[in-house]
C-alpha angles and dihedrals in degrees: 000000000000131000120209125188128199123187116219118198124190142148131229124204102219091210096050096244097131097130106161093352098128093104130184105254112083090170087069103028136316117215083038099198128206119273121323115356141130111311111203125194117187128184108206113196122192129184130202145099125308115250111244095216098049105022087230129125081201135332108267089222088064091053089049094050096046096041093048093046093048106030101036092053093048095048092044094050097044096043094047091047092053095044093048088051090051093247128139121240095239126191088257092053090045089055090049091053091050091050090051089052090048092055092048097045093044089066093045100069128066136195085003116077126221102237102171140007118193131182119200101215086188132333091281105043135041145173118224135190113199119200092199092069103008090237127152106214136189121209131186133177128226133175141215136172122223143155128225145161123227107222140140115207090207091062126079117247089254092052093047092055090042091054102036104025114189089357088073091065104142090225092054130227135236145233138195098228124204116205123198115194117195121193138173109228114220091215120009092205092060097034107124106208092183092055086048090054092045093051094048092047097044099040100039120001097051091047092059104028114115092355134128097240094198094055109022104048125062092211092065094049084069099032126046105244097241118148087253093057093042088055092052090046090053091050093049091048097050104032109113092005101091111099112236095354141084117229106241104175147345121215122184128187118201088185136348092276102047132050138151129214124202129185101175131263094306087085 
């Protein structure tokens, strides 16, 4: 079984003044729009078997055509209706639009199956529908900077450097960590994103930001401050603490080439 993802980028003029705004550059945005409008970025993920004669799961041009026909029209119609009525496109309404696209696109592909549909609201937050569990998820990224030393007191000095290399530097070293928290709101209408941000920042980010993890936090006196253990620590700190939402996953990058994801012991 393979999974293939295609990113679809397009713009919507909220006032319906597109005119000849289709454009020619789908890498940037197609429709291109005029001036400042709503920029939409969708990740369409399909799963299925690769065709023996083409080597494709599906031709990407087919994903483009179907996604643009279905999704662009839905986003354009719903956004312009709300703006003309003087209504804001809230996070709840955004989730409803994505769900409407999901229902339309799900019927568009066969034998391939739509397995995930994700909208990047901006580069640091997204809404995702997963076909595996039929969940509608909200994700947002945060950051903190910290220093640490990887060391096990039960190891000899030689073994510590053998296991942890430069990360065992006695003076420590630092990272600019990026933390992505994904939650399943119980009710999108009542989901308070600002309370979500406040809880993540107060309970976890502020506790670690600009700290020496190995020296300043009790947790890391018992647990080596690897990205794996930091991810578990974040999960344990936030699980059950997000108002009106269930914590679904924690993903932490220690640099742009290494990250860890944790979903609790149910995995």
